[in-house]
């Protein structure tokens, strides 16, 4: 019969395998693993860190248990240089586990110093190798006066990190798919799906006091000529340059969502800001030019509706009004934004072309 401690650890690993096999965010998976490991090996605290690619910096993502004076459960900026710690250096070079104690004369002095800062007596670390690449570190401590970690705990931790690595890989893939589902791959801006969902939210969560919801629709003039004469790689560069300019300008209106919704078309959704301020930003963008052998510019249209409880309009009608305004600007080759009137009463009417 297996000893009680060993049996509980096996059950802990089985539970972790089940939990990481389910869908979940990276944070949820790390939290389950850290709390389970802490209980299974009798650790005072457990931390999970990630190796920042190309930096030699290890960033702590999560601390659980009896934390040190400077530790937080979800730290915003807890980092360690791998070159400062012999153990972390060994980790990055050979991906091996290690144990440190305060009373071991052969222990890394910097690691001993860290244990004292944390008020702990021993520590143990194991590499997290995800998809064949060193991803981070799983780190556990025990209090002063408690037995240091031994071979049984090291073996458990190595088994746990192997299981956890699979869960991390799955979570990262799901996050990547989620990112792809809501972002335009060329520009990194939001896509049509993200725009529609945000707009639905803005209308569904209407407040007692109406607030303005404004859309700006912008179309690139000259993209087809650039593609035909300079090639699609240059055309893609033009799209990315326009996207960068729109992101930079609308950053002045916190919460504005800039989306690429077509080959040469962008839509911006702005909730709660003065429509005049939105149009002012749009006018600045309309005044820009991009010279790629052929001069390119933007045609912009805007529409606003006051959204509150009882609003009868929907996002589709607001977007349609913005589209009509943009069409007028493009047809008239205007370098300022064409603004619709009352969207509620102009759903079927095209904005008048300015003289």
CSV table of C-alpha atoms in Angstrom, one decimal:
chain,number,residue,atom,x,y,z
A,1,UNK,CA,0.0,0.0,0.0
A,2,UNK,CA,1.2,3.5,-0.9
A,3,UNK,CA,2.1,5.9,2.0
A,4,UNK,CA,-0.6,8.5,2.7
A,5,UNK,CA,1.5,11.4,1.4
A,6,UNK,CA,2.4,9.6,-1.8
A,7,UNK,CA,-1.2,8.6,-2.4
A,8,UNK,CA,-2.5,12.2,-1.9
A,9,UNK,CA,0.1,13.5,-4.3
A,10,UNK,CA,-0.9,11.0,-7.0
A,11,UNK,CA,-4.5,12.0,-6.5
A,12,UNK,CA,-3.4,15.6,-6.7
A,13,UNK,CA,-1.8,15.0,-10.1
A,14,UNK,CA,-4.8,13.2,-11.3
A,15,UNK,CA,-7.0,16.1,-10.3
A,16,UNK,CA,-4.7,18.5,-12.0
A,17,UNK,CA,-4.8,16.4,-15.2
A,18,UNK,CA,-8.6,16.5,-15.2
A,19,UNK,CA,-8.7,20.3,-14.5
A,20,UNK,CA,-6.2,21.3,-17.1
A,21,UNK,CA,-7.9,19.1,-19.6
A,22,UNK,CA,-11.0,21.3,-19.5
A,23,UNK,CA,-11.1,24.7,-21.2
A,24,UNK,CA,-10.0,27.6,-19.1
A,25,UNK,CA,-8.0,30.7,-19.1
A,26,UNK,CA,-4.2,30.7,-18.4
A,27,UNK,CA,-4.8,32.4,-15.1
A,28,UNK,CA,-7.4,29.7,-14.0
A,29,UNK,CA,-5.1,26.9,-14.9
A,30,UNK,CA,-2.1,28.4,-13.1
A,31,UNK,CA,-4.2,29.0,-10.0
A,32,UNK,CA,-5.5,25.4,-9.8
A,33,UNK,CA,-2.0,24.0,-10.2
A,34,UNK,CA,-0.4,26.3,-7.7
A,35,UNK,CA,-3.0,25.8,-5.0
A,36,UNK,CA,-3.0,22.0,-5.6
A,37,UNK,CA,0.7,21.7,-5.4
A,38,UNK,CA,1.0,23.8,-2.3
A,39,UNK,CA,-1.3,21.4,-0.5
A,40,UNK,CA,0.2,18.3,-1.9
A,41,UNK,CA,3.8,19.1,-0.9
A,42,UNK,CA,3.1,21.1,2.2
A,43,UNK,CA,4.6,24.3,0.8
A,44,UNK,CA,4.2,27.6,2.5
A,45,UNK,CA,3.9,29.4,-0.8
A,46,UNK,CA,4.0,28.6,-4.5
A,47,UNK,CA,4.8,30.9,-7.4
A,48,UNK,CA,4.6,30.6,-11.2
A,49,UNK,CA,6.8,32.7,-13.4
A,50,UNK,CA,7.3,33.2,-17.1
A,51,UNK,CA,10.5,33.7,-18.9
A,52,UNK,CA,10.2,36.8,-21.0
A,53,UNK,CA,11.4,35.8,-24.5
A,54,UNK,CA,14.7,37.5,-25.6
A,55,UNK,CA,15.1,39.4,-22.3
A,56,UNK,CA,16.7,37.0,-19.7
A,57,UNK,CA,14.0,38.2,-17.3
A,58,UNK,CA,11.7,36.0,-15.3
A,59,UNK,CA,8.3,37.6,-14.6
A,60,UNK,CA,6.2,36.3,-11.7
A,61,UNK,CA,2.5,35.8,-12.8
A,62,UNK,CA,1.1,34.3,-9.6
A,63,UNK,CA,1.9,33.9,-5.9
A,64,UNK,CA,-0.3,31.8,-3.6
A,65,UNK,CA,-0.1,30.9,0.1
A,66,UNK,CA,1.9,32.7,2.9
A,67,UNK,CA,3.4,35.5,0.9
A,68,UNK,CA,6.4,37.6,1.7
A,69,UNK,CA,6.3,41.3,2.6
A,70,UNK,CA,6.7,42.4,-1.0
A,71,UNK,CA,4.7,39.7,-2.7
A,72,UNK,CA,1.2,40.0,-4.2
A,73,UNK,CA,-1.1,37.2,-5.4
A,74,UNK,CA,-1.3,38.7,-9.0
A,75,UNK,CA,1.8,40.9,-9.1
A,76,UNK,CA,1.9,43.7,-11.7
A,77,UNK,CA,5.6,44.0,-11.9
A,78,UNK,CA,7.6,41.3,-10.0
A,79,UNK,CA,10.6,40.4,-12.1
A,80,UNK,CA,14.0,38.7,-11.6
A,81,UNK,CA,17.1,38.8,-13.8
A,82,UNK,CA,18.1,35.2,-14.7
A,83,UNK,CA,21.8,36.2,-14.5
A,84,UNK,CA,21.3,37.3,-10.8
A,85,UNK,CA,20.5,33.8,-9.7
A,86,UNK,CA,22.6,30.7,-10.2
A,87,UNK,CA,19.4,28.6,-10.0
A,88,UNK,CA,17.6,30.6,-12.7
A,89,UNK,CA,20.7,30.5,-14.8
A,90,UNK,CA,20.8,26.7,-14.5
A,91,UNK,CA,17.1,26.7,-15.3
A,92,UNK,CA,17.5,28.7,-18.5
A,93,UNK,CA,20.6,26.7,-19.7
A,94,UNK,CA,19.6,23.2,-18.8
A,95,UNK,CA,16.0,23.2,-17.6
A,96,UNK,CA,16.7,21.3,-14.4
A,97,UNK,CA,15.1,21.3,-11.0
A,98,UNK,CA,16.8,22.6,-7.9
A,99,UNK,CA,16.5,22.9,-4.1
A,100,UNK,CA,18.0,25.7,-1.9
A,101,UNK,CA,18.1,25.9,2.0
A,102,UNK,CA,19.2,28.6,4.3
A,103,UNK,CA,21.7,26.4,6.1
A,104,UNK,CA,23.4,24.8,3.0
A,105,UNK,CA,26.8,26.4,2.5
A,106,UNK,CA,26.7,25.5,-1.2
A,107,UNK,CA,23.4,27.4,-1.8
A,108,UNK,CA,23.4,30.3,-4.2
A,109,UNK,CA,24.0,33.5,-2.0
A,110,UNK,CA,21.4,35.5,-4.0
A,111,UNK,CA,18.8,32.7,-3.5
A,112,UNK,CA,19.5,32.6,0.2
A,113,UNK,CA,19.1,36.4,0.3
A,114,UNK,CA,15.7,36.0,-1.4
A,115,UNK,CA,14.6,33.4,1.1
A,116,UNK,CA,15.5,35.8,3.9
A,117,UNK,CA,13.5,38.6,2.2
A,118,UNK,CA,10.5,36.3,1.9
A,119,UNK,CA,10.9,35.0,5.5
A,120,UNK,CA,11.3,31.4,4.3
A,121,UNK,CA,13.7,28.6,5.1
A,122,UNK,CA,13.9,26.6,1.8
A,123,UNK,CA,12.8,26.7,-1.8
A,124,UNK,CA,12.5,24.4,-4.8
A,125,UNK,CA,12.1,25.3,-8.4
A,126,UNK,CA,11.3,23.3,-11.6
A,127,UNK,CA,11.2,24.3,-15.2
A,128,UNK,CA,8.0,24.7,-17.2
A,129,UNK,CA,8.7,23.5,-20.7
A,130,UNK,CA,5.8,24.2,-23.1
A,131,UNK,CA,5.8,22.8,-26.6
A,132,UNK,CA,9.5,21.9,-26.3
A,133,UNK,CA,10.6,25.4,-25.3
A,134,UNK,CA,11.4,26.7,-21.8
A,135,UNK,CA,8.4,28.8,-20.8
A,136,UNK,CA,8.9,29.6,-17.2
A,137,UNK,CA,9.4,28.3,-13.6
A,138,UNK,CA,7.3,26.7,-10.9
A,139,UNK,CA,8.7,27.7,-7.5
A,140,UNK,CA,7.7,26.6,-4.0
A,141,UNK,CA,8.9,27.6,-0.5
A,142,UNK,CA,8.7,26.2,3.1
A,143,UNK,CA,8.9,28.2,6.3
A,144,UNK,CA,11.9,28.4,8.5
A,145,UNK,CA,12.2,25.4,10.8
A,146,UNK,CA,10.3,23.0,8.5
A,147,UNK,CA,12.1,20.2,6.6
A,148,UNK,CA,13.6,21.2,3.3
A,149,UNK,CA,12.2,19.7,0.1
A,150,UNK,CA,13.5,16.2,-0.7
A,151,UNK,CA,13.6,13.9,-3.7
A,152,UNK,CA,9.9,12.9,-3.4
A,153,UNK,CA,8.8,16.5,-3.6
A,154,UNK,CA,11.1,17.1,-6.5
A,155,UNK,CA,9.7,14.2,-8.4
A,156,UNK,CA,6.2,15.3,-7.7
A,157,UNK,CA,7.0,18.8,-8.9
A,158,UNK,CA,8.5,17.5,-12.1
A,159,UNK,CA,5.4,15.4,-12.8
A,160,UNK,CA,3.2,18.3,-12.0
A,161,UNK,CA,5.0,20.7,-14.4
A,162,UNK,CA,4.8,18.1,-17.2
A,163,UNK,CA,1.0,18.0,-16.8
A,164,UNK,CA,0.7,21.8,-16.3
A,165,UNK,CA,2.7,22.4,-19.5
A,166,UNK,CA,0.0,20.7,-21.5
A,167,UNK,CA,-2.7,22.9,-19.9
A,168,UNK,CA,-0.6,26.1,-20.5
A,169,UNK,CA,-0.1,25.1,-24.2
A,170,UNK,CA,-3.9,24.5,-24.6
A,171,UNK,CA,-4.8,27.8,-22.9
A,172,UNK,CA,-2.3,29.8,-25.0
A,173,UNK,CA,-3.7,28.2,-28.2
A,174,UNK,CA,-7.3,29.1,-27.1
A,175,UNK,CA,-6.2,32.7,-26.3
A,176,UNK,CA,-4.6,32.9,-29.7
A,177,UNK,CA,-7.7,31.7,-31.4
A,178,UNK,CA,-9.8,34.2,-29.3
A,179,UNK,CA,-7.4,37.0,-30.3
A,180,UNK,CA,-7.8,36.0,-34.0
A,181,UNK,CA,-11.5,35.9,-33.7
A,182,UNK,CA,-11.8,39.5,-32.7
A,183,UNK,CA,-8.8,41.2,-34.4
A,184,UNK,CA,-7.8,42.0,-38.0
A,185,UNK,CA,-4.6,40.0,-38.7
A,186,UNK,CA,-3.0,42.7,-40.9
A,187,UNK,CA,-3.4,45.7,-38.7
A,188,UNK,CA,-4.1,44.3,-35.2
A,189,UNK,CA,-7.2,46.5,-35.0
A,190,UNK,CA,-10.6,45.1,-34.0
A,191,UNK,CA,-12.5,43.4,-36.7
A,192,UNK,CA,-16.2,43.5,-37.7
A,193,UNK,CA,-17.2,40.9,-35.1
A,194,UNK,CA,-15.6,42.9,-32.3
A,195,UNK,CA,-17.2,46.1,-33.5
A,196,UNK,CA,-20.7,44.6,-33.8
A,197,UNK,CA,-20.5,43.1,-30.3
A,198,UNK,CA,-19.2,46.4,-28.7
A,199,UNK,CA,-22.0,48.3,-30.5
A,200,UNK,CA,-24.6,45.9,-29.3
A,201,UNK,CA,-23.3,46.3,-25.8
A,202,UNK,CA,-23.4,50.1,-26.0
A,203,UNK,CA,-27.1,50.0,-27.1
A,204,UNK,CA,-28.1,47.2,-24.7
A,205,UNK,CA,-26.6,48.8,-21.6
A,206,UNK,CA,-28.4,52.1,-22.1
A,207,UNK,CA,-28.5,54.4,-19.1
A,208,UNK,CA,-31.2,56.6,-17.7
A,209,UNK,CA,-29.4,59.7,-19.0
A,210,UNK,CA,-28.9,59.5,-22.7
A,211,UNK,CA,-25.3,59.4,-23.9
A,212,UNK,CA,-23.9,60.0,-27.4
A,213,UNK,CA,-22.8,57.1,-29.5
A,214,UNK,CA,-20.8,58.2,-32.6
A,215,UNK,CA,-19.5,56.2,-35.5
A,216,UNK,CA,-16.9,57.4,-38.0
A,217,UNK,CA,-16.6,55.5,-41.3
A,218,UNK,CA,-13.4,56.1,-43.2
A,219,UNK,CA,-12.4,54.8,-46.6
A,220,UNK,CA,-8.9,54.9,-48.2
A,221,UNK,CA,-8.8,56.8,-51.5
A,222,UNK,CA,-6.2,55.4,-53.9
A,223,UNK,CA,-5.6,51.9,-52.4
A,224,UNK,CA,-6.6,50.2,-55.6
A,225,UNK,CA,-4.2,52.3,-57.7
A,226,UNK,CA,-1.4,51.6,-55.2
A,227,UNK,CA,-2.1,47.8,-55.4
A,228,UNK,CA,-2.3,48.0,-59.2
A,229,UNK,CA,0.9,50.0,-59.7
A,230,UNK,CA,3.1,49.3,-56.7
A,231,UNK,CA,1.9,45.8,-55.7
A,232,UNK,CA,-0.1,44.4,-52.8
A,233,UNK,CA,2.8,44.5,-50.4
A,234,UNK,CA,2.9,48.3,-50.7
A,235,UNK,CA,-0.8,48.4,-50.5
A,236,UNK,CA,-0.7,46.4,-47.3
A,237,UNK,CA,1.9,48.9,-45.9
A,238,UNK,CA,-0.5,51.7,-46.8
A,239,UNK,CA,-3.4,49.9,-44.9
A,240,UNK,CA,-1.1,49.4,-41.8
A,241,UNK,CA,0.0,53.1,-41.9
A,242,UNK,CA,-3.6,54.3,-42.0
A,243,UNK,CA,-4.5,51.9,-39.2
A,244,UNK,CA,-1.6,53.2,-37.1
A,245,UNK,CA,-2.6,56.9,-37.7
A,246,UNK,CA,-6.2,56.1,-36.8
A,247,UNK,CA,-5.2,54.3,-33.6
A,248,UNK,CA,-2.9,57.2,-32.6
A,249,UNK,CA,-5.4,59.9,-33.2
A,250,UNK,CA,-8.4,58.3,-31.6
A,251,UNK,CA,-6.4,57.3,-28.6
A,252,UNK,CA,-7.2,60.9,-27.4
A,253,UNK,CA,-10.8,59.7,-26.9
A,254,UNK,CA,-10.4,57.0,-24.2
A,255,UNK,CA,-12.6,53.9,-25.0
A,256,UNK,CA,-12.8,54.6,-28.7
A,257,UNK,CA,-12.8,51.3,-30.7
A,258,UNK,CA,-11.0,51.5,-34.1
A,259,UNK,CA,-11.9,48.5,-36.4
A,260,UNK,CA,-10.9,47.5,-39.9
A,261,UNK,CA,-14.1,46.2,-41.5
A,262,UNK,CA,-13.1,45.8,-45.1
A,263,UNK,CA,-10.1,46.0,-47.5
A,264,UNK,CA,-10.0,49.8,-47.4
A,265,UNK,CA,-12.6,50.6,-44.9
A,266,UNK,CA,-12.4,51.4,-41.2
A,267,UNK,CA,-15.1,52.1,-38.6
A,268,UNK,CA,-14.6,53.9,-35.3
A,269,UNK,CA,-17.1,53.5,-32.4
A,270,UNK,CA,-17.0,56.2,-29.8
A,271,UNK,CA,-19.3,56.1,-26.7
A,272,UNK,CA,-19.9,59.0,-24.3
A,273,UNK,CA,-17.6,61.6,-25.9
A,274,UNK,CA,-18.8,64.9,-27.4
A,275,UNK,CA,-19.6,64.3,-31.1
A,276,UNK,CA,-17.8,67.5,-31.9
A,277,UNK,CA,-14.6,66.2,-30.4
A,278,UNK,CA,-15.0,63.0,-32.4
A,279,UNK,CA,-15.5,64.9,-35.7
A,280,UNK,CA,-12.5,67.1,-34.9
A,281,UNK,CA,-10.3,64.0,-34.7
A,282,UNK,CA,-11.8,62.6,-37.9
A,283,UNK,CA,-11.1,65.9,-39.7
A,284,UNK,CA,-7.5,65.7,-38.7
A,285,UNK,CA,-7.3,62.3,-40.3
A,286,UNK,CA,-9.1,63.5,-43.4
A,287,UNK,CA,-6.4,66.1,-43.8
A,288,UNK,CA,-3.6,63.5,-43.9
A,289,UNK,CA,-2.0,62.1,-47.1
A,290,UNK,CA,0.2,59.1,-47.7
A,291,UNK,CA,2.5,59.4,-50.7
A,292,UNK,CA,3.5,56.0,-52.1
A,293,UNK,CA,4.1,57.1,-55.7
A,294,UNK,CA,0.4,57.7,-55.7
A,295,UNK,CA,-1.1,60.0,-53.2
A,296,UNK,CA,-3.6,58.3,-50.9
A,297,UNK,CA,-6.0,59.9,-48.4
A,298,UNK,CA,-9.2,59.2,-46.4
A,299,UNK,CA,-12.9,60.0,-47.0
A,300,UNK,CA,-14.8,60.2,-43.7
A,301,UNK,CA,-18.4,60.2,-42.6
A,302,UNK,CA,-19.8,60.4,-39.1
A,303,UNK,CA,-23.2,59.8,-37.5
A,304,UNK,CA,-24.3,60.2,-33.9
A,305,UNK,CA,-27.3,59.0,-31.9
A,306,UNK,CA,-28.2,59.6,-28.3
A,307,UNK,CA,-28.6,56.2,-26.6
A,308,UNK,CA,-30.7,55.9,-23.5
A,309,UNK,CA,-33.5,53.8,-22.1
A,310,UNK,CA,-36.2,53.5,-24.7
A,311,UNK,CA,-33.9,54.1,-27.7
A,312,UNK,CA,-35.6,52.6,-30.7
A,313,UNK,CA,-32.6,52.7,-33.1
A,314,UNK,CA,-30.1,49.8,-33.3
A,315,UNK,CA,-26.4,49.8,-34.2
A,316,UNK,CA,-27.1,48.7,-37.8
A,317,UNK,CA,-29.0,51.9,-38.5
A,318,UNK,CA,-26.2,54.0,-37.0
A,319,UNK,CA,-23.6,52.2,-39.1
A,320,UNK,CA,-25.7,52.7,-42.2
A,321,UNK,CA,-26.0,56.4,-41.5
A,322,UNK,CA,-22.2,56.6,-41.2
A,323,UNK,CA,-21.8,54.7,-44.4
A,324,UNK,CA,-24.0,57.1,-46.3
A,325,UNK,CA,-22.1,60.1,-44.9
A,326,UNK,CA,-18.8,58.5,-46.0
A,327,UNK,CA,-20.1,57.9,-49.5
A,328,UNK,CA,-21.0,61.6,-49.8
A,329,UNK,CA,-17.5,62.6,-48.7
A,330,UNK,CA,-15.9,60.2,-51.2
A,331,UNK,CA,-18.1,61.3,-54.1
A,332,UNK,CA,-17.4,64.9,-53.4
A,333,UNK,CA,-13.6,64.3,-52.8
A,334,UNK,CA,-13.9,66.2,-49.5
A,335,UNK,CA,-11.0,66.5,-47.1
A,336,UNK,CA,-13.3,67.1,-44.1
A,337,UNK,CA,-15.8,64.8,-42.4
A,338,UNK,CA,-19.4,64.7,-43.7
A,339,UNK,CA,-21.8,64.5,-40.7
A,340,UNK,CA,-25.3,63.3,-40.8
A,341,UNK,CA,-28.1,65.1,-39.1
A,342,UNK,CA,-30.6,63.3,-36.8
A,343,UNK,CA,-30.1,59.6,-37.5
A,344,UNK,CA,-33.5,58.8,-36.1
A,345,UNK,CA,-35.2,60.9,-38.9
A,346,UNK,CA,-32.7,60.5,-41.8
A,347,UNK,CA,-32.5,56.7,-42.0
A,348,UNK,CA,-33.7,56.8,-45.6
A,349,UNK,CA,-32.1,60.1,-46.7
A,350,UNK,CA,-28.6,60.6,-48.0
A,351,UNK,CA,-26.7,63.5,-46.4
A,352,UNK,CA,-26.7,66.5,-48.7
A,353,UNK,CA,-23.5,67.1,-50.6
A,354,UNK,CA,-22.0,70.4,-49.3
A,355,UNK,CA,-21.6,73.1,-51.9
